[in-house]
Coordinates of C-alpha atoms and ligand atoms in Angstrom, one line a residue:
M12 CA 7.4 0.5 36.9
S13 CA 5.3 3.1 38.8
N14 CA 1.9 2.5 40.5
S15 CA 0.5 5.1 38.6
N16 CA 1.2 3.6 35.4
P17 CA 1.0 -0.1 36.1
V18 CA 1.7 -2.6 33.8
K19 CA -1.2 -4.0 31.6
R20 CA -1.7 -7.5 31.0
L21 CA -3.6 -8.3 27.5
D22 CA -4.1 -11.2 25.5
L23 CA -3.1 -9.3 22.3
V24 CA -2.0 -6.3 21.2
V25 CA -2.9 -4.3 17.6
V26 CA -0.7 -1.5 16.1
G27 CA -2.0 0.3 13.6
G28 CA -5.5 1.4 12.6
G29 CA -6.0 0.9 8.8
F30 CA -7.8 -1.7 7.3
G31 CA -5.9 -4.5 8.8
G32 CA -6.0 -2.8 12.3
M33 CA -9.5 -2.6 11.9
Y34 CA -10.1 -6.0 11.0
A35 CA -8.1 -7.8 13.5
V36 CA -9.7 -5.7 16.4
Y37 CA -13.0 -6.5 15.2
K38 CA -12.2 -10.2 15.0
F39 CA -10.0 -10.9 17.8
R40 CA -12.9 -9.0 20.3
E41 CA -15.5 -11.4 18.8
M42 CA -13.2 -14.3 19.8
G43 CA -13.0 -12.8 23.4
L44 CA -9.4 -11.7 23.5
N45 CA -8.3 -8.8 25.9
I46 CA -7.1 -6.4 23.4
Q47 CA -5.5 -3.1 23.0
A48 CA -4.6 -1.5 19.9
F49 CA -2.5 1.5 19.1
E50 CA -2.3 4.4 16.3
A51 CA 0.0 6.9 15.7
G52 CA -2.8 9.1 14.0
G53 CA -5.6 11.0 15.3
G54 CA -8.2 8.5 13.9
L55 CA -9.2 5.2 12.1
G56 CA -8.3 4.6 8.1
G57 CA -4.5 4.5 8.1
V58 CA -2.9 6.2 4.6
W59 CA -6.5 7.8 4.5
Y60 CA -6.1 9.4 7.3
W61 CA -3.0 10.6 6.5
N62 CA -3.2 11.0 2.5
R63 CA -5.9 14.2 2.5
Y64 CA -3.7 15.6 -0.5
P65 CA -5.7 17.1 -3.3
G66 CA -7.0 14.8 -5.8
A67 CA -6.4 11.2 -3.5
R68 CA -8.3 8.9 -5.0
V69 CA -8.1 5.2 -4.6
D70 CA -7.2 3.2 -7.9
L71 CA -9.3 -0.2 -7.5
P72 CA -13.1 -0.1 -7.9
S73 CA -14.8 1.1 -4.3
I74 CA -17.3 -1.9 -4.1
D75 CA -13.8 -3.9 -4.3
Y76 CA -11.7 -2.2 -1.8
C77 CA -14.0 -2.5 1.1
F78 CA -14.7 -5.0 4.0
S79 CA -16.4 -8.3 3.0
F80 CA -16.3 -9.8 6.6
S81 CA -19.4 -8.0 7.5
E82 CA -22.8 -8.7 5.5
E83 CA -24.3 -5.7 7.5
V84 CA -21.6 -3.3 6.9
Q85 CA -21.8 -4.1 2.9
Q86 CA -25.2 -3.9 2.3
E87 CA -25.8 -0.4 4.7
W88 CA -23.1 1.6 2.8
T89 CA -23.2 2.6 -0.6
W90 CA -20.4 4.1 -2.5
S91 CA -21.2 6.8 -4.8
E92 CA -18.1 6.8 -7.5
Q93 CA -16.7 3.5 -8.9
F94 CA -12.9 4.8 -7.8
A95 CA -13.8 6.5 -4.4
A96 CA -12.1 9.6 -3.4
Q97 CA -10.2 9.9 -0.3
P98 CA -13.1 11.9 2.0
E99 CA -15.5 9.7 0.9
L100 CA -13.2 6.8 2.1
L101 CA -12.7 8.1 5.0
R102 CA -16.5 8.4 5.9
Y103 CA -16.6 4.9 4.9
I104 CA -14.0 3.9 7.6
N105 CA -15.2 6.0 10.0
F106 CA -19.0 4.2 9.2
V107 CA -17.4 0.8 10.0
A108 CA -16.0 1.7 13.2
E109 CA -19.0 3.3 14.6
R110 CA -21.4 0.5 13.7
L111 CA -19.0 -2.3 15.0
D112 CA -18.0 0.0 17.8
L113 CA -14.2 -0.3 17.2
N114 CA -12.6 2.8 18.4
K115 CA -13.2 2.3 21.9
H116 CA -10.1 -0.3 21.7
F117 CA -7.8 2.2 20.0
Q118 CA -5.6 4.3 21.7
F119 CA -5.1 7.1 19.3
N120 CA -1.9 9.7 18.8
T121 CA 0.0 6.9 20.2
R122 CA 2.5 5.3 18.9
V123 CA 4.5 2.1 20.0
V124 CA 8.4 2.8 20.7
S125 CA 9.3 -1.3 21.7
A126 CA 7.5 -4.9 21.5
V127 CA 9.9 -7.3 23.2
W128 CA 9.5 -10.9 23.9
D129 CA 10.1 -12.2 26.8
E130 CA 10.9 -16.0 26.5
L131 CA 10.5 -17.0 30.3
R132 CA 7.0 -15.6 30.6
Q133 CA 6.0 -16.1 26.7
L134 CA 4.7 -12.7 26.2
W135 CA 5.3 -9.3 24.3
V136 CA 6.2 -6.5 26.4
V137 CA 5.1 -3.7 24.7
K138 CA 6.0 0.2 25.1
T139 CA 4.3 3.1 24.1
N140 CA 5.3 7.1 23.5
K141 CA 3.0 7.9 26.5
G142 CA 4.9 5.5 28.8
E143 CA 2.7 2.7 28.9
T144 CA 4.0 -0.6 29.2
Y145 CA 1.2 -3.6 28.0
E146 CA 2.0 -7.3 28.3
A147 CA -0.2 -9.6 26.0
T148 CA 0.3 -13.1 24.4
Y149 CA 0.0 -12.1 21.0
C150 CA 1.0 -8.9 18.7
V151 CA -0.4 -8.5 15.6
M152 CA 1.6 -5.6 13.5
A153 CA -0.9 -4.0 11.3
T154 CA 1.6 -1.6 10.4
G155 CA 0.8 -1.4 6.7
P156 CA 2.9 -1.1 3.7
L157 CA 2.9 2.3 2.9
S158 CA 2.9 4.2 6.4
V159 CA 6.5 5.6 6.8
P160 CA 6.9 8.7 4.1
K161 CA 10.3 9.2 2.6
E162 CA 11.8 12.0 3.6
P163 CA 13.4 14.2 0.6
D164 CA 16.8 13.3 -0.4
I165 CA 17.5 16.6 -2.1
E166 CA 20.1 19.1 -0.5
G167 CA 18.6 21.7 1.7
Y168 CA 15.2 20.3 1.8
K169 CA 14.3 22.0 5.1
T170 CA 15.3 25.4 4.0
F171 CA 12.4 26.3 2.0
K172 CA 10.8 29.6 3.3
G173 CA 7.2 29.4 1.7
E174 CA 4.4 26.7 2.3
T175 CA 5.5 23.3 2.4
Y176 CA 3.5 19.9 2.3
H177 CA 4.4 16.2 2.4
A178 CA 1.3 14.4 0.8
A179 CA 1.5 11.3 2.9
R180 CA 1.3 14.4 6.0
W181 CA -1.4 16.7 4.6
P182 CA -3.0 19.3 6.6
H183 CA -6.8 18.6 7.5
E184 CA -7.0 22.9 6.9
E185 CA -8.1 23.4 3.6
V186 CA -5.0 24.6 1.5
S187 CA -5.0 27.2 -1.0
F188 CA -3.7 27.4 -4.6
A189 CA -4.8 30.2 -6.2
G190 CA -2.6 32.5 -7.7
K191 CA 0.3 31.0 -6.0
R192 CA 3.5 29.2 -7.6
V193 CA 3.3 25.4 -6.8
G194 CA 6.2 23.2 -7.4
V195 CA 5.4 19.4 -7.3
I196 CA 8.2 16.8 -6.6
G197 CA 7.4 13.5 -7.4
T198 CA 5.3 12.2 -10.6
G199 CA 4.0 8.7 -8.9
S200 CA 0.6 7.6 -8.1
T201 CA 0.6 10.5 -5.5
G202 CA 2.1 13.2 -7.6
I203 CA 0.3 12.7 -10.6
Q204 CA -3.1 13.0 -8.8
I205 CA -2.0 16.3 -7.2
V206 CA -0.8 17.8 -10.4
Q207 CA -4.3 17.2 -12.5
E208 CA -6.0 18.5 -9.3
V209 CA -3.8 21.6 -8.2
G210 CA -2.5 22.6 -11.8
P211 CA -5.8 24.0 -12.9
K212 CA -6.2 25.7 -9.7
A213 CA -2.5 27.1 -9.0
G214 CA -1.3 30.5 -10.6
E215 CA 1.4 28.5 -11.7
L216 CA 2.6 24.8 -11.4
F217 CA 6.2 23.3 -11.8
V218 CA 6.2 19.5 -11.7
F219 CA 9.7 18.1 -11.2
Q220 CA 9.8 14.9 -13.1
R221 CA 12.7 12.5 -12.9
T222 CA 11.3 9.3 -13.8
P223 CA 7.8 9.4 -15.9
S224 CA 5.2 7.0 -14.9
F225 CA 2.7 5.5 -17.1
T226 CA -0.6 6.4 -16.6
M227 CA -3.7 5.5 -18.1
P228 CA -7.5 7.2 -18.2
M229 CA -9.3 5.8 -15.0
R230 CA -12.8 6.8 -16.6
N231 CA -14.2 7.0 -13.2
Q232 CA -18.1 7.0 -12.8
K233 CA -20.9 8.0 -10.7
L234 CA -22.4 4.4 -9.5
E235 CA -25.9 4.0 -10.8
P236 CA -28.7 2.9 -7.8
E237 CA -29.5 -0.3 -9.9
Y238 CA -26.3 -0.9 -10.3
V239 CA -25.7 -0.8 -6.8
A240 CA -28.5 -2.7 -5.8
E241 CA -27.5 -5.6 -8.3
V242 CA -23.8 -5.6 -6.6
K243 CA -25.7 -5.6 -3.3
R244 CA -27.8 -8.5 -4.3
N245 CA -25.0 -10.6 -5.5
Y246 CA -22.2 -9.2 -3.3
A247 CA -21.4 -13.2 -1.9
G248 CA -20.7 -14.3 -5.3
L249 CA -18.6 -10.8 -6.3
R250 CA -16.4 -11.5 -3.1
E251 CA -16.0 -15.0 -3.9
A252 CA -14.8 -14.4 -7.2
A253 CA -12.5 -11.4 -5.7
R254 CA -10.9 -13.8 -3.8
N255 CA -10.1 -16.3 -5.9
S256 CA -8.6 -14.1 -8.7
A257 CA -4.7 -12.9 -8.9
V258 CA -5.5 -9.1 -7.4
G259 CA -8.3 -9.9 -5.2
G260 CA -10.6 -7.7 -7.1
L261 CA -12.9 -8.1 -10.3
R262 CA -10.7 -6.9 -12.8
P263 CA -10.9 -8.9 -15.9
Q264 CA -7.9 -11.1 -16.5
S265 CA -7.2 -13.0 -19.9
T266 CA -5.7 -16.4 -20.9
R267 CA -4.8 -14.6 -24.0
A268 CA -1.2 -14.3 -24.9
F269 CA 0.0 -10.8 -26.3
F270 CA 1.5 -12.6 -29.9
S271 CA -1.6 -14.8 -30.1
V272 CA -3.5 -12.8 -32.0
T273 CA -2.8 -10.7 -35.3
P274 CA -1.4 -6.9 -35.2
S275 CA -4.6 -5.4 -36.1
Q276 CA -6.7 -7.6 -33.7
R277 CA -4.0 -6.5 -30.9
Q278 CA -4.4 -2.7 -31.8
A279 CA -8.2 -3.4 -31.4
L280 CA -8.1 -4.7 -28.1
L281 CA -5.4 -2.1 -27.1
E282 CA -8.0 0.9 -28.3
D283 CA -10.7 -1.5 -26.6
S284 CA -9.0 -1.4 -23.5
W285 CA -8.1 2.3 -23.6
K286 CA -11.7 3.4 -23.7
Q287 CA -12.6 0.9 -21.2
G288 CA -10.1 2.7 -19.2
G289 CA -9.2 1.3 -15.1
L290 CA -6.5 -1.2 -15.6
A291 CA -8.4 -3.2 -18.4
M292 CA -5.1 -2.7 -20.4
L293 CA -3.4 -5.0 -17.8
G294 CA -5.8 -8.1 -18.3
T295 CA -6.6 -7.6 -21.5
F296 CA -3.3 -9.7 -22.1
S297 CA -2.0 -12.7 -20.1
D298 CA 1.9 -12.5 -20.4
L299 CA 2.5 -8.3 -20.0
L300 CA 4.2 -8.7 -17.2
Y301 CA 6.5 -11.8 -18.3
N302 CA 7.3 -11.1 -22.2
P303 CA 9.7 -8.1 -22.5
E304 CA 8.6 -8.0 -26.6
A305 CA 5.0 -7.9 -25.8
N306 CA 5.0 -5.5 -22.9
E307 CA 7.5 -3.0 -24.9
H308 CA 4.3 -3.1 -27.7
V309 CA 1.5 -2.1 -25.2
A310 CA 4.4 0.4 -23.9
E311 CA 4.8 2.2 -27.2
F312 CA 1.0 2.4 -27.6
V313 CA 0.7 4.2 -24.2
R314 CA 3.3 6.2 -25.9
G315 CA 1.6 6.9 -28.7
K316 CA -1.7 8.3 -26.7
I317 CA 0.6 10.5 -24.5
G318 CA 1.7 12.1 -28.1
E319 CA -2.2 13.0 -29.1
M320 CA -2.9 14.2 -25.6
V321 CA 0.1 16.5 -25.0
K322 CA 0.1 19.5 -27.5
D323 CA 3.4 20.3 -27.0
P324 CA 5.9 17.6 -28.9
V325 CA 8.6 18.5 -26.7
T326 CA 7.0 18.3 -23.2
A327 CA 4.9 15.2 -24.6
E328 CA 8.4 13.5 -25.2
K329 CA 9.4 14.3 -22.0
L330 CA 6.5 12.7 -20.4
K331 CA 7.0 9.4 -22.4
P332 CA 8.2 6.7 -20.2
K333 CA 11.4 4.8 -21.6
G334 CA 14.0 2.3 -20.5
Y335 CA 11.7 0.1 -18.3
P336 CA 8.7 -2.1 -18.7
I337 CA 5.1 -0.6 -18.5
F338 CA 3.6 -2.0 -15.5
A339 CA 6.8 -2.8 -13.6
R340 CA 6.4 0.2 -11.7
R341 CA 3.1 1.0 -10.1
P342 CA 0.5 1.6 -13.0
C343 CA -1.2 4.7 -12.2
L344 CA -4.7 6.1 -13.3
D345 CA -5.4 9.5 -14.1
T346 CA -8.1 12.0 -14.9
S347 CA -6.7 14.3 -17.0
Y348 CA -2.6 14.4 -16.3
Y349 CA -1.6 14.8 -19.2
E350 CA -3.9 17.3 -20.8
T351 CA -3.0 19.5 -18.1
Y352 CA 0.2 20.1 -19.3
N353 CA -1.5 21.7 -21.9
L354 CA -2.4 24.8 -20.0
P355 CA -0.1 27.5 -20.1
T356 CA 0.5 28.1 -16.5
V357 CA 2.0 24.6 -16.0
H358 CA 5.7 23.6 -16.6
L359 CA 7.3 20.2 -16.5
V360 CA 10.5 20.3 -15.1
D361 CA 12.5 17.1 -16.4
C362 CA 15.1 16.4 -14.0
L363 CA 17.1 14.1 -15.9
E364 CA 18.2 17.1 -18.0
E365 CA 18.0 19.3 -15.7
P366 CA 18.5 17.4 -12.3
I367 CA 17.7 19.3 -8.7
V368 CA 20.5 20.6 -7.5
E369 CA 19.2 21.8 -4.0
I370 CA 16.0 23.4 -2.2
T371 CA 16.7 27.1 -1.1
E372 CA 15.4 29.6 0.9
K373 CA 12.9 30.8 -2.4
G374 CA 12.4 27.4 -4.4
V375 CA 14.4 24.9 -6.1
R376 CA 17.8 25.5 -8.0
T377 CA 18.4 23.1 -10.8
E378 CA 21.2 22.8 -13.1
G379 CA 20.2 25.4 -14.9
R380 CA 18.3 28.1 -12.9
E381 CA 16.7 29.0 -9.5
I382 CA 12.8 28.3 -10.2
E383 CA 11.5 30.6 -7.1
L384 CA 7.9 29.3 -5.2
D385 CA 5.4 30.0 -3.2
M386 CA 4.5 26.3 -2.3
L387 CA 6.4 23.3 -2.6
I388 CA 4.8 20.0 -2.3
F389 CA 6.6 16.7 -1.8
A390 CA 5.0 13.9 -3.4
T391 CA 8.5 11.5 -2.8
G392 CA 7.0 8.1 -1.4
Y393 CA 7.5 6.0 1.0
D394 CA 9.8 3.8 2.6
G395 CA 7.3 0.7 1.7
L396 CA 6.8 -2.3 3.0
T397 CA 9.3 -2.9 6.0
G398 CA 10.0 0.5 6.8
A399 CA 7.0 1.2 9.6
L400 CA 8.5 -2.0 11.3
L401 CA 12.1 -0.9 11.1
A402 CA 11.2 2.2 12.9
F403 CA 10.5 0.9 16.4
D404 CA 12.3 -1.7 18.4
V405 CA 10.7 -5.1 17.7
V406 CA 13.1 -7.7 19.9
G407 CA 12.4 -11.6 19.2
R408 CA 13.8 -14.7 20.8
N409 CA 17.6 -14.1 22.0
G410 CA 17.4 -10.6 21.7
Q411 CA 17.3 -10.3 17.8
K412 CA 15.9 -7.6 16.4
V413 CA 13.9 -7.4 13.2
N414 CA 16.3 -4.6 12.2
D415 CA 19.0 -7.6 12.1
K416 CA 16.8 -10.0 10.9
W417 CA 16.1 -8.2 8.1
R418 CA 19.7 -6.2 7.1
E419 CA 20.1 -8.1 3.6
G420 CA 16.3 -7.9 3.0
S421 CA 12.9 -8.7 4.4
R422 CA 12.2 -12.4 5.6
S423 CA 9.4 -14.2 6.8
Y424 CA 6.9 -16.8 6.3
L425 CA 3.9 -15.6 4.2
G426 CA 4.3 -12.1 5.2
L427 CA 2.9 -13.5 7.8
M428 CA 5.4 -14.4 10.9
M429 CA 9.1 -14.5 11.3
E430 CA 11.3 -17.7 12.7
G431 CA 12.9 -16.0 15.7
F432 CA 9.5 -13.8 16.3
P433 CA 7.1 -16.2 18.5
N434 CA 3.3 -15.1 18.4
L435 CA 4.3 -12.0 16.3
F436 CA 2.1 -11.7 13.4
M437 CA 1.9 -9.3 10.8
T438 CA -0.8 -8.2 8.3
T439 CA 0.1 -7.3 4.7
G440 CA 3.6 -8.0 5.5
P441 CA 6.6 -8.1 3.3
N442 CA 7.2 -11.3 1.3
G443 CA 3.2 -11.6 0.8
P444 CA 1.2 -9.9 -2.4
A445 CA 0.9 -6.4 -0.6
A446 CA 1.1 -3.7 -3.2
L447 CA -0.1 -6.5 -5.9
A448 CA -3.5 -6.8 -5.2
N449 CA -6.4 -5.5 -3.1
I450 CA -5.0 -4.5 0.4
V451 CA -8.2 -5.1 1.9
A452 CA -8.8 -8.2 1.1
I453 CA -5.0 -9.4 2.0
S454 CA -6.1 -7.7 5.3
E455 CA -9.0 -10.0 5.5
N456 CA -7.4 -13.3 4.8
D457 CA -4.5 -12.6 7.2
V458 CA -6.7 -11.4 10.0
N459 CA -8.5 -14.8 9.7
W460 CA -5.2 -17.4 9.2
I461 CA -4.1 -15.2 12.5
A462 CA -7.4 -16.0 13.8
D463 CA -7.3 -19.5 13.3
A464 CA -3.6 -20.0 14.3
I465 CA -4.7 -18.7 17.6
T466 CA -7.6 -20.6 18.0
H467 CA -5.3 -23.8 17.5
M468 CA -3.0 -22.4 20.0
D469 CA -5.8 -22.2 22.5
K470 CA -7.2 -25.6 21.7
Q471 CA -3.9 -27.6 22.0
G472 CA -2.6 -25.7 25.3
L473 CA 0.3 -23.9 23.4
S474 CA 1.7 -21.0 24.7
A475 CA 4.0 -19.7 21.6
M476 CA 3.9 -20.3 17.6
E477 CA 6.8 -19.5 15.3
P478 CA 7.6 -21.0 11.5
T479 CA 10.8 -22.9 11.4
K480 CA 13.7 -21.9 9.2
K481 CA 13.2 -24.3 6.8
A482 CA 9.5 -22.9 6.4
E483 CA 10.8 -19.3 6.1
D484 CA 13.8 -20.6 3.7
D485 CA 11.4 -22.3 1.6
W486 CA 8.9 -19.4 1.4
M487 CA 11.7 -16.9 0.5
A488 CA 12.8 -19.3 -2.3
I489 CA 9.3 -19.5 -3.7
V490 CA 9.1 -15.6 -3.8
A491 CA 12.3 -15.1 -5.3
S492 CA 12.2 -17.6 -7.9
L493 CA 8.7 -16.6 -8.9
G494 CA 9.8 -12.7 -9.0
Q495 CA 12.7 -13.7 -11.4
R496 CA 10.0 -14.7 -13.9
S497 CA 8.6 -11.5 -13.7
L498 CA 9.6 -7.9 -15.3
L499 CA 8.5 -6.5 -12.0
T500 CA 12.2 -6.5 -11.2
K501 CA 13.4 -4.0 -14.4
A502 CA 12.5 -1.1 -13.1
K503 CA 13.6 0.9 -10.0
T504 CA 11.0 1.4 -7.7
W505 CA 9.8 1.2 -4.1
Y506 CA 8.7 -2.4 -4.6
L507 CA 12.4 -3.3 -4.8
G508 CA 13.5 -0.8 -2.0
A509 CA 15.1 1.1 -4.9
N510 CA 13.5 4.5 -3.6
V511 CA 15.3 4.6 -0.3
K512 CA 19.2 5.1 0.4
D513 CA 21.1 1.9 1.6
K514 CA 17.9 0.0 1.4
P515 CA 18.6 -3.8 0.6
Q516 CA 17.5 -4.4 -2.5
G517 CA 15.5 -6.9 -4.6
L518 CA 11.5 -7.7 -5.1
T519 CA 10.4 -9.4 -1.7
L520 CA 6.8 -9.1 -3.0
F521 CA 4.9 -12.8 -3.6
T522 CA 3.9 -12.3 -7.4
G523 CA 2.0 -15.6 -7.9
G524 CA -1.4 -13.9 -7.6
F525 CA -3.7 -13.3 -4.3
H526 CA -5.8 -16.7 -5.3
K527 CA -1.9 -18.6 -4.9
Y528 CA -1.1 -16.8 -1.9
R529 CA -4.5 -17.8 -0.2
E530 CA -3.8 -21.5 -1.2
F531 CA -0.3 -21.3 0.3
C532 CA -2.1 -19.9 3.6
A533 CA -4.3 -22.4 3.6
A534 CA -1.7 -25.1 2.9
A535 CA 0.1 -23.8 6.1
T536 CA -3.1 -24.6 8.2
Q537 CA -4.4 -27.7 6.8
N538 CA -1.4 -29.5 7.2
G539 CA -1.4 -29.7 11.1
Y540 CA 1.0 -26.2 11.0
A541 CA 3.7 -28.6 10.4
N542 CA 6.3 -25.9 9.1
F543 CA 5.9 -24.1 12.8
S544 CA 7.4 -24.8 16.1
F545 CA 5.1 -24.4 19.3
A546 CA 5.7 -24.2 23.1
K547 CA 3.7 -25.9 25.4
R548 CA 1.5 -23.5 27.8
D549 CA 2.8 -25.3 30.7
K550 CA 6.4 -24.8 30.1
S551 CA 8.3 -21.8 32.2
A552 CA 11.0 -21.8 29.3
A553 CA 10.9 -20.9 26.0
A554 CA 11.1 -23.6 23.8
Ligands
LIG3 P1 6.1 6.6 -5.6 O1 5.4 6.0 -6.5 O2 7.5 6.4 -5.1 O3 6.8 8.1 -6.3 C1 7.8 8.7 -5.9 C2 8.2 9.9 -6.9 O4 9.2 10.9 -6.1 C3 8.7 9.4 -8.0 O5 8.6 10.0 -9.1 C4 10.3 9.6 -7.5 O6 10.8 9.9 -8.7 C5 10.2 11.1 -6.9 N1 11.3 11.6 -6.2 C6 11.8 11.0 -5.0 N2 12.8 11.3 -4.5 C7 13.0 12.4 -5.4 C8 14.2 13.3 -5.8 N3 15.3 13.6 -4.9 N4 14.2 14.1 -6.8 C9 13.3 14.2 -7.8 N5 12.0 13.1 -7.6 C10 12.0 12.4 -6.7 O7 5.5 7.2 -4.6 P2 3.8 7.3 -4.6 O8 3.5 8.4 -5.8 O9 3.7 8.5 -3.0 O10 3.4 5.9 -5.0 C11 3.3 5.0 -4.2 C12 2.5 4.0 -3.6 O11 1.7 4.6 -3.1 C13 2.2 3.6 -5.0 O12 2.8 3.0 -5.8 C14 0.8 3.0 -4.5 O13 0.5 2.1 -4.7 C15 0.2 3.9 -3.6 N6 -0.6 5.2 -3.9 C16 -1.9 4.5 -4.7 C17 -2.7 5.7 -4.7 C18 -3.9 5.2 -5.6 O14 -4.4 4.2 -5.2 N7 -4.7 5.9 -6.6 C19 -2.6 6.9 -4.9 C20 -1.2 7.5 -4.3 C21 -0.5 6.0 -4.2 P3 12.1 8.2 -9.3 O15 11.2 7.6 -9.6 O16 13.1 8.8 -10.5 O17 12.6 7.8 -7.9

């Protein structure tokens, strides 16, 4: 330690400036804790700071996808669209930051490079890439489930001499597509949004599709002032309903099983949900994630719609997803994705028939040809759920690293804490409902839970807490048994770690719904923290 760079002692460190980090900073500051937060980006927003790609837009209703903890904020902010685009989301994030004076607690453009538990002193030693060291009683990892972009695993991907972009690291400057031959690799939620936006603007667009996704009409709308006023009048009730729903939002859900109604009624309901748009279809029947036969009927309905929208029957056939259940991959919402393929300048390259061999200086070489391009866009996804926490050294009790603990797959209690890592908390962590429910609602739940835990420790004169091994094992058994019932395991997705080479495979998301997750979180508090072990504040050695 040099005198010019002294160690700073804090109560709590927050890593990450997305929704989780923002609320954590607010909550713990209001509790009077001495805090410091770090964010690798140049501003707040997490995913919405980085993902400035053309067409980026949230696929949950804006009125849900925002903070509920501040009545002032939710009354003062007005959403303009049912599904907000990235610029509006970022404006909202900056509005909240300014309104609640959050920026001053963040050090931007700063990465935490290590966090090491000091057992003797019962604190975390946190180092940054700026050469600073902080010591804190608590560490909150608000590092997000989708913050580490996946490097494209394609031979020669750095050799391309044209313009290259990764959707998750899009530049702040405007990118022009006019007159250019553009290639997009990837057709998940991100690729679909890019294709429908860039297709009409590019000279020519080549879409490299390996696995087709199911996408449904978003049917986005401008929000009428009367509707917004009504929402604001009723926000308290709407938020309560969202917190008690499986998805943490106001999506209709049904208790009607698919085969409980006649074929013509089913058809009418599906047509109706298609017209409604959004994720209405998923909520029309209760068993689409559990009953493969029901699921296949719905998949076939959507394939029929693709056939109606895409004029060229060969292209339509290639765009129809087959071989995995609908909704097992993240369902996408689009505005004009399929219609984009009716443009004479837009070409689908089916990488199942014609696999990519390598990226060259000039473009993409498939098994059949070299496609010359001016620009290449990677929409190849993320090292999801665990990538961010494994990207730096997190060392708990007895020198155990998270990397070692998660060697066979992520393990935690409630996605909030890990045995062996005292006073280390996660928001929207793996083994929780992240990715399957509203991330803002989960973040608020998690930060509130952490705040209660810290208050409990403070009142009881405790210096450290961690879940017992049994609590963690029991939780992981619940996550596994619920996951086995779900069709989510039947597709190769980032939910399962299938998109990252050598990553442990398996569904480590809680599939029981956000409402049930909240019940488990509340029970872990209400039973007097029986599932945790604690160390007393006056102890000089760790428990
Ligand atoms: P993703 O769903 O993982 O999709 C990545 C795509 O890249 C897949 O089509 C994948 O094909 C393809 N790919 C990867 N490596 C490839 C290779 N070597 N060759 C050819 N294709 C390759 O990632 P994402 O689209 O970024 O979406 C991730 C998540 O972010 C979503 O599930 C969603 O939760 C979130 N998201 C949400 C929104 C929204 O709110 N509207 C928008 C964007 C993202 P394979 O499937 O064959 O591997």
